[in-house]
Coordinates of C-alpha atoms (C1' of nucleotides) in Angstrom, one line a residue:
Chain A
M29 CA 10.6 -18.8 29.5
R30 CA 13.6 -21.0 28.8
C31 CA 11.4 -24.1 28.8
V32 CA 8.9 -22.5 26.6
R33 CA 11.4 -21.6 23.9
R34 CA 12.7 -25.1 23.7
L35 CA 9.3 -26.2 22.4
Y36 CA 10.1 -24.4 19.2
S37 CA 12.7 -25.9 16.9
V38 CA 15.0 -23.5 15.2
S39 CA 13.6 -24.4 11.9
M40 CA 10.1 -23.5 12.7
V41 CA 8.6 -20.8 10.6
R42 CA 7.4 -17.8 12.6
V43 CA 6.3 -14.6 10.9
R44 CA 4.7 -11.4 12.2
I45 CA 2.7 -8.4 11.2
A46 CA 3.7 -5.3 13.2
P47 CA 1.2 -2.5 12.8
S48 CA 1.5 0.7 14.6
P49 CA -1.7 2.1 16.2
T50 CA -1.5 5.6 14.7
G51 CA -4.8 5.9 13.0
D52 CA -7.3 3.9 10.9
P53 CA -6.2 0.3 10.0
H54 CA -4.4 0.6 6.7
V55 CA -5.0 -1.4 3.5
G56 CA -1.2 -1.9 3.3
T57 CA -1.3 -3.5 6.7
A58 CA -3.9 -5.9 5.4
Y59 CA -1.8 -6.7 2.3
I60 CA 1.3 -7.5 4.4
A61 CA -0.8 -9.4 6.9
L62 CA -2.2 -11.5 4.1
M63 CA 1.2 -12.3 2.8
N64 CA 2.5 -13.3 6.2
L65 CA -0.6 -15.4 6.9
I66 CA -0.2 -17.3 3.7
F67 CA 3.5 -17.8 4.3
A68 CA 2.9 -19.2 7.8
R69 CA 0.0 -21.5 6.8
Q70 CA 1.9 -22.9 3.9
R71 CA 4.8 -23.9 6.2
E72 CA 2.8 -24.9 9.3
G73 CA 4.3 -21.9 11.0
K74 CA 3.0 -19.3 13.4
F75 CA 1.6 -15.9 12.5
V76 CA 2.2 -13.3 15.2
L77 CA 0.5 -9.9 15.6
R78 CA 2.7 -7.4 17.4
I79 CA 1.6 -3.9 18.2
E80 CA 4.4 -1.3 17.6
D81 CA 3.2 1.5 19.8
T82 CA 6.6 3.2 20.5
D83 CA 5.6 6.5 19.1
R84 CA 3.6 8.2 21.8
T85 CA 3.2 11.4 19.8
R86 CA 1.2 9.7 17.0
F87 CA -0.5 7.2 19.3
V88 CA -4.3 6.9 18.7
E89 CA -6.2 5.3 21.5
T90 CA -8.9 3.5 19.5
S91 CA -6.5 2.4 16.8
E92 CA -5.4 -1.0 18.3
R93 CA -8.9 -2.3 18.6
M94 CA -9.8 -1.1 15.1
I95 CA -6.7 -3.0 13.8
Y96 CA -8.0 -6.2 15.4
E97 CA -11.5 -5.7 14.1
A98 CA -10.4 -4.9 10.6
L99 CA -8.1 -7.9 10.2
R100 CA -10.6 -10.2 11.7
W101 CA -13.2 -8.8 9.4
L102 CA -10.9 -9.9 6.5
G103 CA -10.5 -13.3 8.1
L104 CA -6.8 -12.8 8.7
E105 CA -6.5 -14.5 12.1
W106 CA -3.2 -14.5 14.1
D107 CA -1.9 -17.2 16.4
E108 CA -0.2 -15.0 18.9
G109 CA -0.9 -11.4 19.8
P110 CA -1.7 -8.9 22.5
D111 CA -5.4 -9.9 22.6
V112 CA -4.9 -13.7 22.3
G113 CA -1.7 -14.1 24.2
G114 CA 1.1 -16.5 23.4
P115 CA 4.4 -17.9 24.7
F116 CA 6.3 -14.7 23.9
A117 CA 3.9 -12.2 25.6
P118 CA 3.7 -9.3 26.0
Y119 CA 3.1 -8.5 22.3
R120 CA 2.7 -4.8 22.8
Q121 CA 6.0 -2.9 22.6
S122 CA 5.0 -0.3 25.1
E123 CA 5.0 -3.2 27.7
R124 CA 8.5 -4.3 26.8
T125 CA 10.4 -1.1 27.2
A126 CA 12.6 -2.5 30.0
L127 CA 13.8 -5.1 27.6
Y128 CA 14.8 -2.5 25.0
R129 CA 16.6 -0.4 27.6
E130 CA 18.5 -3.4 28.7
R131 CA 19.5 -4.2 25.2
A132 CA 20.5 -0.6 24.5
E133 CA 22.8 -0.8 27.6
Q134 CA 24.3 -3.9 26.2
L135 CA 25.1 -2.2 23.0
L136 CA 26.5 0.8 24.9
A137 CA 28.8 -1.5 26.9
A138 CA 30.0 -3.2 23.8
G139 CA 30.7 0.1 22.0
S140 CA 28.1 -0.7 19.3
A141 CA 26.1 2.3 20.3
Y142 CA 26.7 5.7 22.0
R143 CA 24.8 8.3 23.8
C144 CA 24.0 11.5 22.0
F145 CA 23.0 14.8 23.7
C146 CA 22.2 16.9 20.7
T147 CA 19.0 18.8 20.9
A148 CA 16.3 18.8 18.3
A149 CA 17.2 22.4 17.5
E150 CA 20.9 21.4 17.0
L151 CA 19.9 18.5 14.7
E152 CA 17.6 20.8 12.8
D153 CA 20.3 23.3 12.3
M154 CA 22.8 20.6 11.2
R155 CA 20.4 19.3 8.6
R156 CA 19.7 22.7 7.3
R157 CA 23.3 23.4 6.9
Q158 CA 24.0 20.1 5.1
M159 CA 21.1 20.7 2.8
A160 CA 22.4 24.2 2.0
A161 CA 25.8 22.7 1.2
H162 CA 24.1 20.0 -1.0
L163 CA 25.3 17.3 1.4
P164 CA 23.2 14.3 2.4
P165 CA 21.5 15.2 5.7
R166 CA 23.0 12.9 8.2
Y167 CA 23.9 13.0 11.8
D168 CA 27.5 14.3 11.9
R169 CA 28.5 11.9 14.8
R170 CA 29.7 14.7 17.0
C171 CA 28.6 12.9 20.2
R172 CA 30.3 9.7 19.1
A173 CA 33.7 11.2 20.2
L174 CA 32.4 11.7 23.8
P175 CA 34.2 9.4 26.3
P176 CA 31.6 6.8 27.3
A177 CA 32.3 7.4 31.0
E178 CA 31.6 11.1 30.6
A179 CA 28.4 10.4 28.6
A180 CA 27.2 7.9 31.2
R181 CA 27.8 10.5 33.9
R182 CA 25.9 13.2 32.1
A183 CA 23.0 10.8 31.4
A184 CA 23.0 9.7 35.1
A185 CA 22.9 13.4 36.0
G186 CA 19.6 13.6 34.2
E187 CA 20.7 15.2 31.0
A188 CA 18.4 14.3 28.1
C189 CA 20.0 12.0 25.6
V190 CA 19.3 9.4 23.0
V191 CA 21.2 6.2 22.1
R192 CA 22.5 6.0 18.6
L193 CA 23.8 3.1 16.6
A194 CA 27.6 3.3 15.9
V195 CA 27.7 2.4 12.3
P196 CA 31.2 1.2 11.2
L197 CA 33.1 4.0 9.6
A198 CA 34.3 1.9 6.7
G199 CA 33.1 -1.2 4.8
A200 CA 29.7 -2.3 3.8
T201 CA 26.8 -4.5 4.8
T202 CA 25.4 -7.0 2.4
F203 CA 22.2 -8.9 3.1
R204 CA 20.0 -11.2 1.1
D205 CA 16.5 -10.3 0.1
E206 CA 14.7 -13.5 -0.8
L207 CA 12.9 -11.9 -3.7
R208 CA 15.8 -9.8 -5.1
G209 CA 19.0 -11.4 -4.1
E210 CA 21.9 -9.7 -2.5
I211 CA 21.7 -6.0 -1.6
T212 CA 24.7 -4.0 -0.5
F213 CA 25.0 -0.7 1.3
E214 CA 28.2 1.1 2.0
H215 CA 28.5 2.1 5.6
A216 CA 29.4 5.6 4.5
N217 CA 25.8 5.9 3.4
V218 CA 24.2 4.5 6.6
D219 CA 23.2 7.0 9.3
D220 CA 23.9 6.6 13.0
Q221 CA 20.2 5.9 13.7
V222 CA 18.6 6.7 17.0
L223 CA 17.8 3.5 18.8
L224 CA 16.5 4.7 22.0
K225 CA 14.6 8.0 22.2
S226 CA 15.0 10.6 25.0
D227 CA 11.6 9.6 26.3
G228 CA 12.9 6.1 27.0
Y229 CA 11.0 4.5 24.2
P230 CA 12.9 2.6 21.5
T231 CA 12.7 3.5 17.8
Y232 CA 11.3 0.9 15.3
H233 CA 14.9 -0.2 14.4
L234 CA 15.8 -1.4 17.9
A235 CA 12.4 -2.7 19.0
N236 CA 11.9 -4.5 15.8
V237 CA 15.2 -6.3 15.9
V238 CA 15.0 -7.2 19.6
D239 CA 11.4 -8.4 19.3
D240 CA 12.0 -10.4 16.2
H241 CA 14.8 -12.1 17.9
E242 CA 13.1 -12.7 21.2
M243 CA 10.0 -13.9 19.4
Q244 CA 12.0 -16.2 17.2
I245 CA 10.8 -14.7 14.0
S246 CA 12.3 -16.7 11.1
D247 CA 11.1 -14.6 8.2
V248 CA 10.6 -10.9 8.1
I249 CA 7.9 -10.2 5.4
R250 CA 7.4 -6.5 5.2
A251 CA 7.0 -3.6 2.7
E252 CA 9.7 -2.5 0.3
E253 CA 10.1 0.8 2.0
W254 CA 12.1 -1.0 4.7
I255 CA 14.9 -2.1 2.4
S256 CA 17.1 1.0 3.0
S257 CA 16.9 0.5 6.8
T258 CA 17.7 -3.2 6.7
P259 CA 21.5 -2.7 6.9
K260 CA 20.9 -1.0 10.3
H261 CA 18.9 -4.0 11.4
V262 CA 21.6 -6.4 10.1
L263 CA 24.2 -4.4 12.0
L264 CA 22.1 -4.7 15.2
Y265 CA 21.8 -8.5 14.8
Q266 CA 25.5 -8.7 14.3
A267 CA 26.2 -6.5 17.3
F268 CA 24.0 -8.8 19.5
G269 CA 25.5 -11.9 17.9
W270 CA 22.1 -13.1 16.8
A271 CA 21.2 -15.1 13.7
L272 CA 19.6 -13.2 10.9
P273 CA 16.0 -13.9 9.9
R274 CA 15.2 -14.1 6.1
F275 CA 14.0 -10.9 4.6
W276 CA 11.2 -10.7 2.1
H277 CA 10.4 -7.2 0.9
M278 CA 7.0 -7.0 -0.7
P279 CA 6.3 -4.4 -3.4
L280 CA 4.5 -1.3 -2.2
L281 CA 0.9 -0.7 -3.1
R282 CA 0.6 2.4 -5.3
N283 CA -1.8 5.3 -6.1
R284 CA -2.8 5.8 -9.7
D285 CA 0.2 8.0 -10.2
K286 CA 2.5 5.2 -8.9
S287 CA 3.4 6.9 -5.7
K288 CA 3.2 4.9 -2.4
I289 CA -0.5 4.5 -1.6
S290 CA -1.7 7.4 0.5
K291 CA -4.9 8.7 2.0
R292 CA -4.8 11.9 0.1
K293 CA -5.1 10.0 -3.2
N294 CA -6.9 6.8 -2.4
P295 CA -9.1 5.4 0.3
V296 CA -6.6 3.4 2.5
S297 CA -8.7 2.9 5.6
L298 CA -10.0 -0.6 6.0
I299 CA -12.9 1.0 7.9
Y300 CA -13.8 2.7 4.6
Y301 CA -13.9 -0.5 2.6
R302 CA -16.1 -2.1 5.2
Q303 CA -18.5 0.8 5.4
A304 CA -18.6 1.3 1.7
G305 CA -19.8 -2.3 1.3
F306 CA -16.9 -4.3 0.1
L307 CA -17.0 -7.9 1.0
P308 CA -14.0 -9.1 2.9
A309 CA -13.5 -12.1 0.6
A310 CA -13.5 -9.8 -2.4
L311 CA -10.9 -7.4 -0.8
V312 CA -8.7 -10.3 0.2
N313 CA -9.0 -11.8 -3.3
F314 CA -8.1 -8.4 -4.8
L315 CA -5.1 -8.0 -2.5
G316 CA -4.0 -11.4 -3.6
L317 CA -3.9 -10.2 -7.1
M318 CA -1.5 -7.4 -6.2
G319 CA 2.0 -8.5 -7.2
G320 CA 1.0 -11.8 -8.7
G321 CA 1.9 -14.9 -6.8
M322 CA -0.9 -17.1 -7.9
P323 CA -0.2 -19.7 -10.7
A324 CA -0.4 -18.8 -14.3
P325 CA -3.8 -18.9 -15.9
S326 CA -4.7 -22.0 -18.0
A327 CA -6.9 -21.9 -21.1
E328 CA -10.1 -20.7 -19.5
A329 CA -9.4 -17.5 -17.7
K330 CA -12.0 -15.7 -15.6
E331 CA -11.9 -18.0 -12.7
V332 CA -8.1 -17.7 -12.3
E333 CA -8.5 -14.2 -11.0
R334 CA -11.1 -15.3 -8.5
F335 CA -9.8 -17.2 -5.5
T336 CA -10.3 -17.6 -1.8
L337 CA -7.8 -17.4 1.1
A338 CA -7.7 -21.2 1.1
D339 CA -6.9 -21.2 -2.6
M340 CA -4.0 -18.8 -1.9
I341 CA -2.7 -20.9 0.9
A342 CA -2.8 -23.9 -1.4
Q343 CA -1.3 -22.3 -4.5
F344 CA 0.4 -19.0 -3.8
Q345 CA 4.1 -19.0 -4.6
F346 CA 6.3 -16.2 -3.2
E347 CA 8.9 -16.8 -5.9
R348 CA 6.3 -15.7 -8.5
I349 CA 5.8 -12.2 -7.0
S350 CA 6.5 -9.4 -9.5
L351 CA 8.5 -6.6 -8.0
G352 CA 6.9 -3.7 -9.9
G353 CA 4.7 -1.7 -7.5
P354 CA 1.1 -2.6 -8.3
V355 CA -1.4 0.2 -8.6
F356 CA -4.4 -0.3 -6.4
D357 CA -7.1 0.0 -9.0
L358 CA -10.4 0.7 -7.3
E359 CA -12.3 0.1 -10.5
K360 CA -11.1 -3.5 -10.7
L361 CA -11.8 -4.0 -7.0
K362 CA -15.4 -2.9 -7.6
W363 CA -15.8 -5.3 -10.5
L364 CA -14.5 -8.1 -8.3
N365 CA -16.7 -7.1 -5.5
G366 CA -19.6 -7.2 -7.9
V367 CA -18.7 -10.7 -8.9
Y368 CA -18.8 -11.7 -5.2
L369 CA -22.1 -9.9 -4.6
R370 CA -23.7 -11.7 -7.5
A371 CA -22.5 -15.0 -6.2
L372 CA -24.3 -14.6 -2.9
S373 CA -27.6 -16.5 -2.4
P374 CA -30.7 -14.2 -2.1
E375 CA -30.7 -14.8 1.7
E376 CA -27.0 -14.0 2.0
F377 CA -27.4 -10.9 0.0
F378 CA -30.4 -9.8 2.1
R379 CA -28.3 -10.3 5.3
A380 CA -25.4 -8.5 3.8
V381 CA -27.5 -5.5 2.9
R382 CA -29.2 -5.4 6.3
A383 CA -25.9 -5.7 8.2
N384 CA -24.0 -3.2 6.0
V385 CA -26.4 -0.6 4.8
V386 CA -29.2 -0.4 7.3
P387 CA -27.8 -1.8 10.6
D388 CA -29.9 -0.7 13.6
E389 CA -27.3 1.4 15.2
Y390 CA -26.8 3.4 12.0
L391 CA -30.5 3.9 11.4
R392 CA -30.9 4.9 15.1
A393 CA -28.2 7.5 14.6
V394 CA -29.7 8.8 11.4
C395 CA -33.3 9.1 12.6
P396 CA -32.9 12.1 14.9
L397 CA -31.4 14.1 12.1
V398 CA -34.5 13.6 10.0
Q399 CA -37.4 13.3 12.4
E400 CA -38.2 17.0 12.9
R401 CA -37.9 17.7 9.2
I402 CA -40.6 15.4 7.7
E403 CA -44.4 15.2 7.6
T404 CA -44.7 11.6 6.3
L405 CA -42.3 8.7 6.7
A406 CA -42.1 8.4 3.0
Q407 CA -40.1 11.6 3.0
F408 CA -37.4 9.9 5.1
F409 CA -35.0 9.4 2.2
D410 CA -35.7 12.8 0.8
W411 CA -33.5 14.1 3.7
A412 CA -31.4 11.0 4.6
D413 CA -30.5 9.8 1.1
F414 CA -27.0 11.2 1.2
L415 CA -26.2 9.0 4.2
F416 CA -27.1 5.9 2.2
R417 CA -25.6 6.7 -1.2
D418 CA -22.2 5.6 -2.3
E419 CA -21.7 8.8 -4.4
V420 CA -23.1 12.2 -4.1
L421 CA -22.0 15.1 -6.3
P422 CA -23.1 18.7 -5.9
A423 CA -23.7 20.8 -9.0
A424 CA -21.1 23.5 -9.5
E425 CA -23.4 26.2 -8.4
V426 CA -24.2 24.4 -5.2
L427 CA -20.5 23.7 -4.4
I428 CA -18.9 27.0 -5.3
P429 CA -19.9 29.9 -2.9
K430 CA -21.2 33.0 -4.6
Q431 CA -18.2 35.2 -4.0
R432 CA -15.6 32.5 -4.8
D433 CA -14.3 30.7 -7.9
L434 CA -13.4 27.1 -8.6
A435 CA -9.7 27.6 -7.9
A436 CA -10.4 29.1 -4.4
T437 CA -13.0 26.4 -3.7
R438 CA -10.5 23.7 -4.6
K439 CA -8.0 25.2 -2.2
A440 CA -10.6 25.3 0.5
M441 CA -11.5 21.6 -0.2
E442 CA -7.8 20.6 0.2
A443 CA -7.6 22.5 3.5
L444 CA -10.9 20.9 4.5
A445 CA -9.5 17.4 3.8
A446 CA -6.5 18.1 6.0
A447 CA -8.8 19.4 8.8
L448 CA -11.1 16.4 8.6
E449 CA -8.1 14.0 8.6
S450 CA -6.7 15.4 11.9
A451 CA -9.8 16.4 13.8
D452 CA -11.3 14.2 16.5
W453 CA -14.5 12.8 15.2
N454 CA -17.1 14.4 17.3
K455 CA -19.4 17.4 17.1
E456 CA -17.4 19.8 19.2
A457 CA -14.0 19.0 17.7
L458 CA -15.4 19.2 14.2
D459 CA -17.1 22.5 14.9
S460 CA -13.8 24.1 16.1
A461 CA -11.8 22.5 13.3
L462 CA -14.2 24.0 10.7
R463 CA -14.2 27.4 12.3
A464 CA -10.4 27.4 12.6
L465 CA -10.2 26.4 9.0
A466 CA -12.5 29.4 8.0
D467 CA -10.1 31.7 9.8
E468 CA -7.1 30.1 8.2
I469 CA -8.3 30.5 4.7
G470 CA -10.2 33.8 5.2
W471 CA -13.6 32.4 4.5
S472 CA -16.7 33.0 6.7
A473 CA -17.7 30.1 8.9
K474 CA -21.0 30.0 7.0
E475 CA -19.1 29.5 3.7
V476 CA -17.1 26.7 5.0
F477 CA -20.1 24.9 6.5
M478 CA -22.0 25.3 3.3
L479 CA -19.0 24.0 1.3
A480 CA -18.8 20.9 3.6
R481 CA -22.6 20.5 3.3
A482 CA -22.5 20.6 -0.4
I483 CA -19.7 18.0 -0.6
L484 CA -21.4 15.7 2.0
T485 CA -25.0 15.9 0.9
G486 CA -24.9 17.3 -2.6
K487 CA -27.5 19.9 -1.6
K488 CA -27.9 23.3 0.0
A489 CA -30.4 22.2 2.5
S490 CA -29.7 19.2 4.7
P491 CA -29.8 17.9 8.2
P492 CA -27.3 19.6 10.5
L493 CA -23.8 19.3 9.1
L494 CA -21.8 18.4 12.2
E495 CA -24.2 15.6 13.3
S496 CA -24.3 14.3 9.7
L497 CA -20.5 14.1 9.5
V498 CA -20.3 12.3 12.9
V499 CA -22.9 9.7 11.8
F500 CA -21.4 9.2 8.4
G501 CA -17.9 8.7 9.7
R502 CA -14.5 10.0 8.8
A503 CA -13.5 7.4 6.3
R504 CA -16.5 7.8 4.1
S505 CA -16.7 11.6 4.5
L506 CA -13.1 11.9 3.3
D507 CA -13.9 9.6 0.4
R508 CA -16.8 11.9 -0.6
L509 CA -14.5 14.9 -0.4
R510 CA -11.8 13.1 -2.5
R511 CA -14.3 12.3 -5.2
C512 CA -15.6 15.8 -5.3
L513 CA -12.1 17.1 -5.7
A514 CA -11.6 14.7 -8.5
A515 CA -14.9 15.7 -10.2
F516 CA -14.1 19.4 -10.1
R517 CA -10.6 19.3 -11.4
Chain B
rG30 C1' 21.2 15.9 -4.2
rG31 C1' 22.9 10.9 -2.0
rC32 C1' 21.8 5.8 -1.5
rG33 C1' 18.7 1.7 -2.9
rC34 C1' 14.8 -0.9 -5.5
rC35 C1' 12.1 -1.5 -9.9
rA36 C1' 10.7 -1.3 -15.4
rU37 C1' 5.4 -6.2 -20.7
rC38 C1' -1.4 -2.9 -23.2
rG39 C1' -4.3 3.2 -19.3
rU40 C1' -4.4 -0.6 -14.8
rC41 C1' -3.5 -5.9 -12.6
rU42 C1' -0.7 -9.5 -14.8
rA43 C1' 1.0 -14.3 -18.2
rG44 C1' 5.7 -15.0 -20.3
rC45 C1' 11.3 -17.6 -17.0
rG46 C1' 16.1 -18.3 -25.1
rG47 C1' 12.8 -20.5 -30.2
rC48 C1' 5.6 -22.4 -29.3
rC49 C1' 5.2 -14.5 -28.8
rC50 C1' 4.9 -9.5 -35.1
rA51 C1' 3.3 -11.1 -26.9
rG52 C1' -1.9 -14.3 -23.8
rG53 C1' -5.8 -13.3 -20.0
rA54 C1' -8.5 -9.9 -16.6
rC55 C1' -10.3 -4.7 -15.3
rG56 C1' -11.5 -0.4 -17.9
rU57 C1' -12.9 1.7 -22.8
rC58 C1' -15.7 1.1 -27.5
rG59 C1' -19.2 -1.7 -30.8
rC60 C1' -22.9 -5.6 -31.5
rC61 C1' -26.4 -9.3 -29.4
rC62 C1' -30.0 -10.3 -25.5
rU63 C1' -33.7 -7.0 -23.4
rC64 C1' -39.7 -2.6 -21.2
rU65 C1' -35.0 0.3 -18.8
rC66 C1' -30.5 -0.4 -16.3
rA67 C1' -27.3 -3.9 -14.8
rA68 C1' -25.7 -8.9 -15.5
rG69 C1' -24.5 -12.2 -19.5
rG70 C1' -22.7 -13.5 -24.7
rC71 C1' -19.8 -12.0 -28.9
rG72 C1' -16.2 -8.7 -31.0
rA73 C1' -12.8 -4.4 -31.4
rA74 C1' -9.2 -0.9 -30.2
rG75 C1' -5.1 -1.0 -27.0
rA76 C1' 2.2 -2.9 -25.6
rU77 C1' 8.0 -1.1 -31.8
rC78 C1' 8.0 -5.9 -24.3
rG79 C1' 11.3 2.2 -21.5
rC80 C1' 15.9 3.4 -24.8
rG81 C1' 20.8 1.9 -26.5
rG82 C1' 24.5 -1.6 -26.8
rG83 C1' 26.2 -6.5 -26.2
rU84 C1' 25.9 -12.4 -25.6
rU85 C1' 23.5 -16.0 -28.9
rC86 C1' 22.0 -19.4 -35.0
rG87 C1' 17.8 -17.0 -32.2
rA88 C1' 16.0 -12.3 -26.6
rA89 C1' 10.3 -9.6 -23.7
rU90 C1' 13.3 -13.4 -21.6
rC91 C1' 20.8 -13.3 -20.1
rC92 C1' 24.7 -9.1 -19.4
rC93 C1' 26.1 -3.7 -19.4
rG94 C1' 25.0 1.4 -19.9
rC95 C1' 21.3 5.2 -20.1
rU96 C1' 16.5 7.0 -19.0
rG97 C1' 12.3 6.9 -16.2
rG98 C1' 9.4 5.7 -11.9
rC99 C1' 9.3 4.7 -6.8
rG100 C1' 11.2 4.3 -1.9
rC101 C1' 14.5 5.9 2.0
rU102 C1' 17.2 10.0 3.5
rA103 C1' 13.1 11.9 11.6
rC104 C1' 14.2 11.2 18.9
rC105 C1' 7.6 8.1 12.4
rA106 C1' 6.7 3.5 11.6

RNA sequence: GGCGCCAUCGUCUAGCGGCCCAGGACGUCGCCCUCUCAAGGCGAAGAUCGCGGGUUCGAAUCCCGCUGGCGCUACCA
């Protein structure tokens, strides 16, 4: 280990993307990955992929592999990571827990952290009381007064506890954000964050700092939402006596209403973009447009908005980034994608269509849903059309059940969205999710199934709903629901 | 509520003290091309540069205040 590290000079640029495997790969992850990749390539540095799987309650088994596939699909390749290895392996945080525990002990010994035995219920109660008194909800530090020896004894005796950061009671922490300049937080406004959870896993704050240091990350390029927790990270670096990386907080991608981009208001799954037929080069190009960064247009515009990853590596300037949160405008993405589609040769276009809209596996999954319903093969799309369309909209009389009105239907659709988001994507799970939903909103199962059918297929008669949903996929099904919601406002 | 960040057409942005009564792109509208629809070409509407104070001969550009938006405020990242 020691020898390996010496190979890297202190000045070498090393950046990382640190996604958490909690669901579909996110478009925001792609955006930050792109920025990190460009930064590394411009400086002959290394781009690291680290999996932050420290939240076992939100862990999704298939997520890690989907992250790899989605980023590779976009052409955003990393130099080091769990799947490709590297000199600082392991790159999966769940495999580094001993390291975090050791570091937490070190902080405890130095008095920079302390054990806290408060239960979830106590914390909940504390928060409620603070809110009621119009005070900022913060940990009141009651366990900070515990003698360390006693705390250690209770922990050793098996009492559940967490380790919290002992934020200085007075003073302030100032750090430099490379895009914004100096930012200061009074310590009075910084909470004694949990660093090590009672299940032994670290929180983001500890793991992130320890790993960034261990992996010799020189520049932390991450989303703006992290600015307010940066003082905690700086305090940790100082407690360990480590040098600080440079921080670059990128603007947050936004929904139409300017809020942080979210799945309820926008497709955010990279799976969706792939399945809906966006070309990776177009999506990467579009993400490159977010926040500026490319040189100013010259006389002839048009081509200045169209560029490749290589162009970005050659010309992107981080100093040019505009800090206002860019709205992720699907309309413009579609236009750009159209530009890329038209630029394809006939052969490339043919291949893209075959690979994306009628791949064998998809067709094979669709066929059984149709086979017993048709008399000639030409009727295939009479039944399967909805599985190949980008948009399908039911008429109002198809969508809204006989005994219900639009308002109730909209409510049901919202609930359906939530149910589809959290259900496992297989026939049995979807069946019980829909039936549970019916109970919850006081609709008959039949009404709920017909509602879902109308949204998915646009019709009252279709192949079986559950199988159709499974084949069509979560990302696109949710998109269809979202569009229906938007159309029946 | 507290703390922090941000602020140019509906949207993405150009602009970094005079060249700007603000340029380009998406979207919208109109015209042309055309068997249709796209694509393409041409054109139009669209921003008192959030508001108010300064600084300066001169401010979208610098400073301050206000307002607004957003983020964070978890044993989530």
